[in-house]
């Protein structure tokens, strides 16, 4: 809890502290093992109601269902993660299949499916109709927070609006409209304590602390934070991969092997987006290539601590991902030349095990997707979608290929599936149909153009609590 508003009277200060607590909003009392039965409903239906109320200008009701939608989405993700972690940690191998590799594969698939079936029966999220791909992408892009920001601002509740805007911008820093609104807020109000990311992941905090500590010369503490950030990131990465297996959209019924191949290819695309989706936004900048960046900081910090035996494996781990980096090449030559002074053995000149695992995992996934592209006859649009294909035309620098052994791998986007199964049609009917969905979007755009937050006259920065009127809460 952060205490703000030091320059106002005690009553306003008390209100301010209270509302800081309320910025936790939708997740404050969330528990995926004990989710309220009254709130349980299909994510598609909850999100659809939220957008209907939003388009109609019913801000309080829209906020209610947007926050419910975020809880339902997290409930689905947490339930998938729990069952995946449980079943992946269980042993399914059987020595009786040692001489029959094909049967061993089928046995493991059946055992894992059985485990998943038993686990999923225990969680209510799996008893509801699953959301479609477009809705899941909306939540991945944090679109609900854009709507929440606008709805809260229409109720003159900037204490809740600002954290929602900040949360949205952490995933969408290129949104010029939201960036301009945030700059306006910063010029008029003291936002200390309100720039809260409701979807912040734990490794981001550890990474930022570690970088600051290394920058200040506290290498020992910095190493601890960076090692923790790396461990937390790999943990989150594994869970993100598990989500791809647990939340998937199967294609129309075909023969057994075709269904398995299609489902796995769709899952591979999702898994290859995990690195992009987990890229942290630190101070308004995405830390691209996060894993090698952490290893770079670690090798420097260990070097400053005169711990060459820890520094060299980190340097080699970084070099595994960035083999053309001239600075790291020089570092490795230095360590090799002075290996005796540093007490280094041959086993130190190799990447760390978790770096090998992460690197090999992503490489193999890209190779398998390249194989699918070559031998299953999938077109560019199957991988990239029409918009990405247009940007990757031959005259575009984005059209470059990366070579993985004998295959070429394009930058992977999302497949646009143009077919509809009966299940898809059922979901669409629940969502309201394509025409109704388009009508929602048109209404929302008209509202956002028509209704703007009234500008305030220039004045010295003040606390958001001065702007907020507790008696206005709930009025539309």
CSV table of C-alpha atoms in Angstrom, one decimal:
chain,number,residue,atom,x,y,z
A,1,UNK,CA,0.0,0.0,0.0
A,2,UNK,CA,1.3,3.4,-1.0
A,3,UNK,CA,0.3,6.5,1.0
A,4,UNK,CA,-0.4,9.5,-1.3
A,5,UNK,CA,-1.9,13.0,-1.0
A,6,UNK,CA,0.4,14.3,1.7
A,7,UNK,CA,-0.6,17.9,1.0
A,8,UNK,CA,-4.3,17.5,1.6
A,9,UNK,CA,-6.4,17.1,4.7
A,10,UNK,CA,-6.6,13.9,6.7
A,11,UNK,CA,-10.0,12.8,5.4
A,12,UNK,CA,-8.9,13.0,1.8
A,13,UNK,CA,-5.7,11.2,2.7
A,14,UNK,CA,-7.7,8.4,4.2
A,15,UNK,CA,-9.8,8.2,1.1
A,16,UNK,CA,-6.7,8.2,-1.1
A,17,UNK,CA,-5.1,5.3,0.8
A,18,UNK,CA,-8.4,3.4,0.6
A,19,UNK,CA,-8.6,3.8,-3.2
A,20,UNK,CA,-5.0,2.7,-3.6
A,21,UNK,CA,-6.0,-0.5,-2.1
A,22,UNK,CA,-8.9,-0.7,-4.5
A,23,UNK,CA,-6.7,-0.4,-7.5
A,24,UNK,CA,-6.1,-4.2,-7.1
A,25,UNK,CA,-9.7,-4.3,-8.5
A,26,UNK,CA,-10.7,-7.6,-10.2
A,27,UNK,CA,-8.0,-9.8,-8.7
A,28,UNK,CA,-8.1,-8.7,-5.0
A,29,UNK,CA,-10.2,-11.7,-3.8
A,30,UNK,CA,-9.5,-14.0,-6.7
A,31,UNK,CA,-8.8,-17.7,-6.0
A,32,UNK,CA,-9.0,-20.2,-8.8
A,33,UNK,CA,-9.5,-23.1,-6.4
A,34,UNK,CA,-12.5,-21.3,-4.7
A,35,UNK,CA,-14.1,-19.3,-7.5
A,36,UNK,CA,-17.5,-17.9,-6.7
A,37,UNK,CA,-20.3,-20.0,-8.3
A,38,UNK,CA,-22.4,-16.8,-8.8
A,39,UNK,CA,-19.7,-15.4,-11.1
A,40,UNK,CA,-19.2,-18.6,-13.1
A,41,UNK,CA,-20.3,-18.1,-16.7
A,42,UNK,CA,-18.7,-18.6,-20.2
A,43,UNK,CA,-16.0,-16.1,-20.9
A,44,UNK,CA,-17.5,-15.4,-24.3
A,45,UNK,CA,-20.8,-14.4,-22.7
A,46,UNK,CA,-19.3,-12.2,-20.0
A,47,UNK,CA,-17.1,-10.4,-22.5
A,48,UNK,CA,-19.9,-10.0,-24.9
A,49,UNK,CA,-22.1,-8.4,-22.2
A,50,UNK,CA,-19.3,-6.1,-21.2
A,51,UNK,CA,-18.9,-4.8,-24.8
A,52,UNK,CA,-22.7,-4.4,-25.2
A,53,UNK,CA,-22.9,-2.3,-22.1
A,54,UNK,CA,-19.8,-0.4,-23.2
A,55,UNK,CA,-21.3,0.4,-26.6
A,56,UNK,CA,-24.5,1.6,-24.9
A,57,UNK,CA,-22.6,3.9,-22.6
A,58,UNK,CA,-23.6,1.9,-19.4
A,59,UNK,CA,-20.2,2.3,-17.8
A,60,UNK,CA,-20.9,0.8,-14.4
A,61,UNK,CA,-22.3,-2.4,-15.9
A,62,UNK,CA,-19.6,-2.6,-18.5
A,63,UNK,CA,-16.9,-2.3,-15.8
A,64,UNK,CA,-18.6,-5.0,-13.8
A,65,UNK,CA,-18.5,-7.5,-16.7
A,66,UNK,CA,-15.1,-6.4,-18.0
A,67,UNK,CA,-13.6,-7.2,-14.5
A,68,UNK,CA,-15.5,-10.4,-14.4
A,69,UNK,CA,-14.2,-11.3,-17.8
A,70,UNK,CA,-10.6,-10.8,-16.6
A,71,UNK,CA,-11.2,-13.0,-13.6
A,72,UNK,CA,-12.8,-15.7,-15.8
A,73,UNK,CA,-9.8,-15.6,-18.2
A,74,UNK,CA,-7.4,-15.9,-15.4
A,75,UNK,CA,-9.5,-18.8,-14.0
A,76,UNK,CA,-9.2,-20.6,-17.3
A,77,UNK,CA,-5.4,-20.0,-17.5
A,78,UNK,CA,-4.7,-21.0,-13.9
A,79,UNK,CA,-6.8,-24.2,-14.3
A,80,UNK,CA,-5.0,-25.2,-17.5
A,81,UNK,CA,-1.6,-24.5,-15.8
A,82,UNK,CA,-2.4,-26.5,-12.8
A,83,UNK,CA,-3.5,-29.6,-14.7
A,84,UNK,CA,-0.6,-29.4,-17.1
A,85,UNK,CA,1.9,-29.1,-14.3
A,86,UNK,CA,0.3,-32.0,-12.4
A,87,UNK,CA,0.2,-34.3,-15.4
A,88,UNK,CA,3.6,-33.4,-16.8
A,89,UNK,CA,5.2,-34.2,-13.5
A,90,UNK,CA,3.5,-37.6,-13.3
A,91,UNK,CA,5.4,-40.6,-14.7
A,92,UNK,CA,3.5,-42.3,-17.6
A,93,UNK,CA,6.3,-44.5,-19.0
A,94,UNK,CA,6.0,-48.3,-19.0
A,95,UNK,CA,9.0,-50.6,-19.5
A,96,UNK,CA,6.8,-53.2,-21.2
A,97,UNK,CA,6.8,-51.0,-24.3
A,98,UNK,CA,10.6,-50.7,-24.5
A,99,UNK,CA,10.8,-52.6,-27.7
A,100,UNK,CA,7.8,-50.9,-29.3
A,101,UNK,CA,8.5,-47.1,-29.8
A,102,UNK,CA,5.2,-46.4,-31.6
A,103,UNK,CA,3.2,-48.1,-28.9
A,104,UNK,CA,5.2,-46.2,-26.2
A,105,UNK,CA,4.2,-42.9,-27.8
A,106,UNK,CA,0.5,-43.9,-27.9
A,107,UNK,CA,0.7,-45.1,-24.4
A,108,UNK,CA,2.1,-41.9,-23.1
A,109,UNK,CA,-0.5,-39.9,-25.0
A,110,UNK,CA,-3.3,-42.0,-23.5
A,111,UNK,CA,-1.9,-41.8,-20.0
A,112,UNK,CA,-1.5,-38.0,-20.2
A,113,UNK,CA,-5.1,-37.7,-21.6
A,114,UNK,CA,-6.4,-39.8,-18.8
A,115,UNK,CA,-4.6,-37.7,-16.2
A,116,UNK,CA,-5.9,-34.5,-17.9
A,117,UNK,CA,-9.5,-35.8,-17.9
A,118,UNK,CA,-9.4,-36.6,-14.2
A,119,UNK,CA,-7.8,-33.3,-13.3
A,120,UNK,CA,-10.1,-31.2,-15.5
A,121,UNK,CA,-13.2,-32.8,-13.9
A,122,UNK,CA,-12.3,-31.1,-10.6
A,123,UNK,CA,-12.3,-27.5,-12.0
A,124,UNK,CA,-15.4,-25.6,-13.1
A,125,UNK,CA,-13.6,-23.6,-15.8
A,126,UNK,CA,-13.5,-26.8,-17.9
A,127,UNK,CA,-17.2,-27.3,-17.6
A,128,UNK,CA,-17.9,-24.1,-19.6
A,129,UNK,CA,-17.8,-23.6,-23.3
A,130,UNK,CA,-14.3,-22.5,-24.3
A,131,UNK,CA,-13.7,-19.0,-25.8
A,132,UNK,CA,-12.7,-18.6,-29.4
A,133,UNK,CA,-9.3,-17.6,-30.7
A,134,UNK,CA,-10.2,-14.0,-31.3
A,135,UNK,CA,-11.4,-13.5,-27.7
A,136,UNK,CA,-8.2,-15.1,-26.4
A,137,UNK,CA,-6.2,-12.8,-28.5
A,138,UNK,CA,-8.0,-9.8,-27.2
A,139,UNK,CA,-7.0,-10.8,-23.6
A,140,UNK,CA,-3.4,-11.4,-24.8
A,141,UNK,CA,-3.3,-7.9,-26.1
A,142,UNK,CA,-4.9,-6.6,-22.9
A,143,UNK,CA,-7.8,-5.0,-24.8
A,144,UNK,CA,-10.2,-5.2,-21.8
A,145,UNK,CA,-7.9,-2.7,-20.0
A,146,UNK,CA,-8.4,-0.2,-22.8
A,147,UNK,CA,-12.1,-0.4,-22.4
A,148,UNK,CA,-11.8,-0.3,-18.6
A,149,UNK,CA,-9.8,2.9,-18.7
A,150,UNK,CA,-12.3,4.6,-20.9
A,151,UNK,CA,-15.3,3.5,-18.8
A,152,UNK,CA,-13.7,4.5,-15.5
A,153,UNK,CA,-12.8,7.9,-17.0
A,154,UNK,CA,-16.4,8.5,-18.0
A,155,UNK,CA,-17.3,8.0,-14.3
A,156,UNK,CA,-14.6,10.6,-13.4
A,157,UNK,CA,-12.7,7.9,-11.6
A,158,UNK,CA,-9.2,8.5,-12.7
A,159,UNK,CA,-7.8,6.6,-9.7
A,160,UNK,CA,-9.0,3.4,-11.4
A,161,UNK,CA,-8.6,4.6,-15.0
A,162,UNK,CA,-4.9,5.4,-14.8
A,163,UNK,CA,-3.7,1.9,-13.6
A,164,UNK,CA,-5.9,0.4,-16.4
A,165,UNK,CA,-4.3,2.7,-19.0
A,166,UNK,CA,-0.8,1.9,-17.7
A,167,UNK,CA,-1.6,-1.9,-17.8
A,168,UNK,CA,-2.7,-1.6,-21.4
A,169,UNK,CA,0.3,0.5,-22.4
A,170,UNK,CA,2.7,-2.1,-21.0
A,171,UNK,CA,1.6,-4.5,-23.7
A,172,UNK,CA,0.8,-1.8,-26.4
A,173,UNK,CA,3.3,1.0,-26.1
A,174,UNK,CA,2.7,1.9,-29.8
A,175,UNK,CA,-0.9,3.0,-29.1
A,176,UNK,CA,-0.6,6.8,-29.7
A,177,UNK,CA,-4.0,7.7,-28.4
A,178,UNK,CA,-3.4,6.1,-25.0
A,179,UNK,CA,0.1,7.4,-24.8
A,180,UNK,CA,-1.2,10.9,-25.3
A,181,UNK,CA,-3.8,10.5,-22.6
A,182,UNK,CA,-1.1,9.2,-20.2
A,183,UNK,CA,1.1,12.2,-21.0
A,184,UNK,CA,-1.9,14.5,-20.3
A,185,UNK,CA,-2.5,12.8,-16.9
A,186,UNK,CA,1.2,13.1,-16.0
A,187,UNK,CA,1.2,16.8,-16.8
A,188,UNK,CA,-1.8,17.5,-14.6
A,189,UNK,CA,-1.6,15.0,-11.7
A,190,UNK,CA,0.9,13.4,-9.4
A,191,UNK,CA,0.6,9.8,-10.5
A,192,UNK,CA,3.0,8.4,-7.8
A,193,UNK,CA,1.6,5.0,-6.7
A,194,UNK,CA,-0.9,4.8,-9.6
A,195,UNK,CA,1.3,3.5,-12.4
A,196,UNK,CA,0.3,-0.1,-11.5
A,197,UNK,CA,0.5,-3.0,-14.0
A,198,UNK,CA,-2.4,-5.4,-13.0
A,199,UNK,CA,-0.8,-8.1,-15.2
A,200,UNK,CA,2.8,-7.7,-14.1
A,201,UNK,CA,4.8,-10.9,-14.0
A,202,UNK,CA,7.2,-11.6,-11.1
A,203,UNK,CA,10.4,-12.0,-13.1
A,204,UNK,CA,10.0,-8.4,-14.4
A,205,UNK,CA,10.4,-7.0,-10.8
A,206,UNK,CA,13.4,-9.2,-10.1
A,207,UNK,CA,15.1,-8.3,-13.4
A,208,UNK,CA,14.6,-4.5,-12.8
A,209,UNK,CA,16.0,-4.7,-9.3
A,210,UNK,CA,18.9,-6.8,-10.5
A,211,UNK,CA,19.8,-4.3,-13.3
A,212,UNK,CA,19.7,-1.4,-10.9
A,213,UNK,CA,21.8,-3.2,-8.3
A,214,UNK,CA,24.5,-4.1,-10.9
A,215,UNK,CA,24.4,-0.5,-12.2
A,216,UNK,CA,25.0,0.8,-8.6
A,217,UNK,CA,27.9,-1.6,-8.1
A,218,UNK,CA,26.2,-4.0,-5.7
A,219,UNK,CA,27.1,-7.0,-7.8
A,220,UNK,CA,26.4,-9.7,-5.1
A,221,UNK,CA,22.8,-8.6,-4.6
A,222,UNK,CA,22.4,-8.0,-8.3
A,223,UNK,CA,23.4,-11.5,-9.1
A,224,UNK,CA,20.8,-12.9,-6.7
A,225,UNK,CA,18.0,-10.9,-8.3
A,226,UNK,CA,19.0,-11.7,-11.8
A,227,UNK,CA,19.3,-15.4,-11.0
A,228,UNK,CA,15.8,-15.3,-9.5
A,229,UNK,CA,14.5,-13.4,-12.6
A,230,UNK,CA,15.9,-16.1,-14.9
A,231,UNK,CA,14.4,-18.9,-12.8
A,232,UNK,CA,11.0,-17.2,-12.6
A,233,UNK,CA,11.1,-16.5,-16.4
A,234,UNK,CA,11.8,-20.1,-17.3
A,235,UNK,CA,9.0,-21.1,-14.9
A,236,UNK,CA,6.6,-18.7,-16.6
A,237,UNK,CA,7.8,-19.8,-20.0
A,238,UNK,CA,7.0,-23.5,-19.2
A,239,UNK,CA,3.5,-22.5,-18.0
A,240,UNK,CA,2.9,-20.4,-21.1
A,241,UNK,CA,3.8,-23.5,-23.2
A,242,UNK,CA,1.4,-25.6,-21.1
A,243,UNK,CA,-1.4,-23.1,-21.9
A,244,UNK,CA,-0.9,-23.7,-25.6
A,245,UNK,CA,-1.7,-27.4,-25.1
A,246,UNK,CA,-4.6,-26.8,-22.8
A,247,UNK,CA,-6.4,-24.0,-24.6
A,248,UNK,CA,-6.6,-25.0,-28.2
A,249,UNK,CA,-9.0,-25.0,-31.1
A,250,UNK,CA,-9.3,-28.3,-32.9
A,251,UNK,CA,-10.0,-28.4,-36.6
A,252,UNK,CA,-12.9,-30.4,-38.3
A,253,UNK,CA,-12.9,-34.1,-37.9
A,254,UNK,CA,-10.4,-35.9,-40.1
A,255,UNK,CA,-8.4,-39.0,-39.9
A,256,UNK,CA,-6.6,-39.7,-36.6
A,257,UNK,CA,-3.1,-38.7,-37.7
A,258,UNK,CA,-4.3,-35.5,-39.5
A,259,UNK,CA,-6.2,-34.4,-36.4
A,260,UNK,CA,-3.1,-35.0,-34.2
A,261,UNK,CA,-0.8,-33.2,-36.7
A,262,UNK,CA,-3.2,-30.2,-37.1
A,263,UNK,CA,-3.6,-29.8,-33.4
A,264,UNK,CA,0.1,-30.1,-32.7
A,265,UNK,CA,1.0,-27.6,-35.5
A,266,UNK,CA,-1.5,-25.1,-34.0
A,267,UNK,CA,0.1,-25.7,-30.6
A,268,UNK,CA,3.6,-25.1,-32.0
A,269,UNK,CA,2.5,-21.7,-33.3
A,270,UNK,CA,1.2,-20.8,-29.9
A,271,UNK,CA,4.4,-22.0,-28.2
A,272,UNK,CA,6.6,-20.0,-30.5
A,273,UNK,CA,4.7,-16.9,-29.5
A,274,UNK,CA,5.5,-17.4,-25.8
A,275,UNK,CA,8.8,-15.5,-26.1
A,276,UNK,CA,7.1,-12.5,-27.6
A,277,UNK,CA,4.2,-12.6,-25.2
A,278,UNK,CA,6.5,-12.8,-22.2
A,279,UNK,CA,8.8,-10.0,-23.3
A,280,UNK,CA,8.8,-7.5,-20.3
A,281,UNK,CA,8.3,-3.8,-20.8
A,282,UNK,CA,10.8,-2.0,-18.5
A,283,UNK,CA,10.4,1.8,-18.4
A,284,UNK,CA,8.5,1.9,-21.7
A,285,UNK,CA,11.0,-0.3,-23.6
A,286,UNK,CA,10.6,-3.9,-24.4
A,287,UNK,CA,13.5,-6.0,-23.3
A,288,UNK,CA,13.8,-8.1,-26.5
A,289,UNK,CA,15.9,-11.3,-26.3
A,290,UNK,CA,15.2,-11.3,-22.5
A,291,UNK,CA,17.0,-14.5,-21.7
A,292,UNK,CA,20.4,-13.7,-23.3
A,293,UNK,CA,20.1,-10.2,-21.8
A,294,UNK,CA,19.9,-11.6,-18.3
A,295,UNK,CA,22.9,-13.9,-19.0
A,296,UNK,CA,24.9,-10.8,-20.3
A,297,UNK,CA,24.2,-9.0,-17.0
A,298,UNK,CA,25.1,-12.1,-15.0
A,299,UNK,CA,28.4,-12.7,-16.7
A,300,UNK,CA,29.4,-9.1,-16.0
A,301,UNK,CA,28.3,-9.1,-12.4
A,302,UNK,CA,30.1,-12.4,-11.7
A,303,UNK,CA,33.2,-11.0,-13.4
A,304,UNK,CA,33.1,-8.0,-11.1
A,305,UNK,CA,32.8,-10.4,-8.1
A,306,UNK,CA,36.0,-12.2,-9.4
A,307,UNK,CA,33.9,-15.3,-9.8
A,308,UNK,CA,35.1,-16.5,-13.2
A,309,UNK,CA,33.8,-20.0,-12.7
A,310,UNK,CA,30.3,-18.6,-12.7
A,311,UNK,CA,30.9,-15.8,-15.2
A,312,UNK,CA,32.2,-18.0,-18.1
A,313,UNK,CA,29.1,-20.4,-18.3
A,314,UNK,CA,26.9,-17.2,-18.4
A,315,UNK,CA,29.1,-15.8,-21.2
A,316,UNK,CA,28.8,-19.0,-23.1
A,317,UNK,CA,25.0,-19.1,-22.4
A,318,UNK,CA,24.7,-15.6,-23.9
A,319,UNK,CA,26.9,-16.6,-26.9
A,320,UNK,CA,24.6,-19.6,-27.6
A,321,UNK,CA,21.8,-17.1,-28.4
A,322,UNK,CA,24.0,-14.4,-29.9
A,323,UNK,CA,27.0,-16.1,-31.6
A,324,UNK,CA,28.0,-13.1,-33.7
A,325,UNK,CA,28.3,-10.6,-30.8
A,326,UNK,CA,31.9,-9.2,-31.1
A,327,UNK,CA,32.1,-8.1,-27.5
A,328,UNK,CA,31.2,-11.5,-26.1
A,329,UNK,CA,33.7,-13.1,-28.5
A,330,UNK,CA,36.4,-10.9,-27.0
A,331,UNK,CA,35.2,-11.8,-23.5
A,332,UNK,CA,35.5,-15.5,-24.2
A,333,UNK,CA,38.9,-15.1,-25.7
A,334,UNK,CA,40.0,-13.2,-22.6
A,335,UNK,CA,38.7,-16.0,-20.3
A,336,UNK,CA,40.4,-18.6,-22.4
A,337,UNK,CA,43.7,-16.8,-22.4
A,338,UNK,CA,43.6,-16.3,-18.6
A,339,UNK,CA,41.9,-19.5,-17.7
A,340,UNK,CA,44.7,-20.5,-15.3
A,341,UNK,CA,44.6,-17.3,-13.4
A,342,UNK,CA,40.8,-17.6,-13.1
A,343,UNK,CA,41.0,-21.3,-12.0
A,344,UNK,CA,38.9,-22.4,-15.0
A,345,UNK,CA,38.6,-26.0,-16.3
A,346,UNK,CA,37.3,-27.2,-19.6
A,347,UNK,CA,33.9,-27.9,-18.1
A,348,UNK,CA,33.4,-24.2,-17.4
A,349,UNK,CA,33.6,-23.3,-21.1
A,350,UNK,CA,30.1,-24.4,-21.9
A,351,UNK,CA,26.6,-22.9,-21.5
A,352,UNK,CA,24.5,-23.5,-18.4
A,353,UNK,CA,22.1,-26.5,-18.6
A,354,UNK,CA,18.9,-24.5,-18.5
A,355,UNK,CA,20.3,-22.3,-21.3
A,356,UNK,CA,20.9,-25.4,-23.4
A,357,UNK,CA,17.4,-26.7,-22.7
A,358,UNK,CA,15.7,-23.4,-23.6
A,359,UNK,CA,17.7,-22.9,-26.7
A,360,UNK,CA,17.3,-26.5,-28.0
A,361,UNK,CA,13.6,-26.4,-27.2
A,362,UNK,CA,12.9,-23.3,-29.3
A,363,UNK,CA,15.2,-24.5,-32.1
A,364,UNK,CA,13.4,-27.9,-32.3
A,365,UNK,CA,10.0,-26.3,-32.3
A,366,UNK,CA,11.0,-24.0,-35.2
A,367,UNK,CA,12.5,-27.0,-37.1
A,368,UNK,CA,9.2,-28.9,-36.7
A,369,UNK,CA,7.2,-26.0,-37.9
A,370,UNK,CA,9.5,-25.6,-40.9
A,371,UNK,CA,8.9,-29.3,-41.6
A,372,UNK,CA,5.2,-28.7,-41.5
A,373,UNK,CA,5.5,-25.8,-43.9
A,374,UNK,CA,7.5,-27.8,-46.4
A,375,UNK,CA,5.7,-31.2,-46.3
A,376,UNK,CA,2.2,-30.4,-45.3
A,377,UNK,CA,1.8,-27.8,-48.0
A,378,UNK,CA,0.9,-24.9,-45.6
A,379,UNK,CA,1.0,-21.5,-47.3
A,380,UNK,CA,2.3,-18.2,-46.0
A,381,UNK,CA,-1.2,-17.1,-44.9
A,382,UNK,CA,-1.5,-20.3,-42.9
A,383,UNK,CA,1.4,-19.1,-40.8
A,384,UNK,CA,1.2,-15.4,-41.0
A,385,UNK,CA,-2.3,-14.2,-42.0
A,386,UNK,CA,-2.9,-11.8,-44.9
A,387,UNK,CA,-1.6,-8.7,-43.2
A,388,UNK,CA,1.7,-10.3,-42.3
A,389,UNK,CA,2.1,-11.7,-45.8
A,390,UNK,CA,1.7,-8.3,-47.2
A,391,UNK,CA,4.4,-6.9,-45.0
A,392,UNK,CA,6.7,-9.8,-45.8
A,393,UNK,CA,6.6,-9.2,-49.6
A,394,UNK,CA,10.0,-9.6,-51.4
A,395,UNK,CA,10.7,-5.9,-51.3
A,396,UNK,CA,10.2,-5.8,-47.6
A,397,UNK,CA,13.1,-6.3,-45.1
A,398,UNK,CA,10.8,-8.5,-43.0
A,399,UNK,CA,10.9,-11.1,-45.8
A,400,UNK,CA,14.2,-12.5,-44.7
A,401,UNK,CA,14.5,-16.2,-43.9
A,402,UNK,CA,16.4,-17.7,-41.0
A,403,UNK,CA,18.1,-21.0,-41.7
A,404,UNK,CA,17.6,-23.9,-39.4
A,405,UNK,CA,19.6,-26.9,-40.9
A,406,UNK,CA,18.0,-27.7,-44.3
A,407,UNK,CA,14.8,-25.9,-43.7
A,408,UNK,CA,13.7,-22.2,-43.7
A,409,UNK,CA,11.6,-20.8,-41.0
A,410,UNK,CA,9.5,-17.6,-41.4
A,411,UNK,CA,8.6,-15.3,-38.6
A,412,UNK,CA,5.5,-17.0,-37.2
A,413,UNK,CA,2.2,-15.2,-36.8
A,414,UNK,CA,-1.2,-16.7,-36.2
A,415,UNK,CA,-3.0,-18.9,-38.6
A,416,UNK,CA,-6.3,-17.6,-39.8
A,417,UNK,CA,-8.6,-20.6,-40.0
A,418,UNK,CA,-11.3,-20.0,-42.7
A,419,UNK,CA,-13.3,-23.1,-41.9
A,420,UNK,CA,-16.0,-23.4,-39.3
A,421,UNK,CA,-16.9,-26.5,-37.4
A,422,UNK,CA,-20.3,-26.9,-35.7
A,423,UNK,CA,-18.6,-26.0,-32.4
A,424,UNK,CA,-17.4,-22.8,-34.0
A,425,UNK,CA,-20.9,-21.9,-35.1
A,426,UNK,CA,-22.2,-22.7,-31.7
A,427,UNK,CA,-19.7,-20.3,-30.1
A,428,UNK,CA,-20.5,-17.7,-32.7
A,429,UNK,CA,-24.2,-18.0,-31.9
A,430,UNK,CA,-23.4,-17.6,-28.2
A,431,UNK,CA,-21.2,-14.6,-29.0
A,432,UNK,CA,-24.0,-13.1,-31.0
A,433,UNK,CA,-22.9,-13.9,-34.5
A,434,UNK,CA,-20.5,-12.1,-36.8
A,435,UNK,CA,-22.9,-9.3,-37.7
A,436,UNK,CA,-23.7,-8.6,-34.1
A,437,UNK,CA,-20.0,-8.6,-33.2
A,438,UNK,CA,-19.3,-6.1,-36.0
A,439,UNK,CA,-22.2,-3.9,-34.8
A,440,UNK,CA,-20.7,-3.9,-31.3
A,441,UNK,CA,-17.3,-2.7,-32.7
A,442,UNK,CA,-19.0,0.0,-34.8
A,443,UNK,CA,-20.9,1.3,-31.7
A,444,UNK,CA,-17.8,1.3,-29.6
A,445,UNK,CA,-15.8,3.3,-32.2
A,446,UNK,CA,-18.6,5.8,-32.5
A,447,UNK,CA,-18.7,6.2,-28.7
A,448,UNK,CA,-14.9,6.6,-28.5
A,449,UNK,CA,-15.0,9.3,-31.2
A,450,UNK,CA,-18.0,11.1,-29.7
A,451,UNK,CA,-17.2,11.0,-26.0
A,452,UNK,CA,-13.9,12.5,-24.8
A,453,UNK,CA,-12.6,13.2,-21.4
A,454,UNK,CA,-13.2,16.9,-20.6
A,455,UNK,CA,-9.9,18.7,-20.5
A,456,UNK,CA,-8.9,20.5,-17.4
A,457,UNK,CA,-7.4,23.9,-17.3
A,458,UNK,CA,-3.6,24.1,-16.7
A,459,UNK,CA,-2.8,24.0,-13.0
A,460,UNK,CA,-0.1,22.7,-10.7
A,461,UNK,CA,0.0,18.9,-10.4
A,462,UNK,CA,-2.3,17.6,-7.7
A,463,UNK,CA,-3.3,14.2,-6.4
A,464,UNK,CA,-5.9,12.1,-8.3
A,465,UNK,CA,-8.0,12.0,-5.1
A,466,UNK,CA,-8.7,15.7,-5.4
A,467,UNK,CA,-10.2,15.0,-8.9
A,468,UNK,CA,-12.2,12.0,-7.6
A,469,UNK,CA,-15.6,12.7,-6.0
A,470,UNK,CA,-16.7,9.8,-3.9
A,471,UNK,CA,-20.4,10.8,-4.3
A,472,UNK,CA,-20.1,10.4,-8.1
A,473,UNK,CA,-19.3,6.7,-7.9
A,474,UNK,CA,-21.8,4.5,-9.8
A,475,UNK,CA,-23.4,7.3,-11.7
A,476,UNK,CA,-23.6,7.0,-15.5
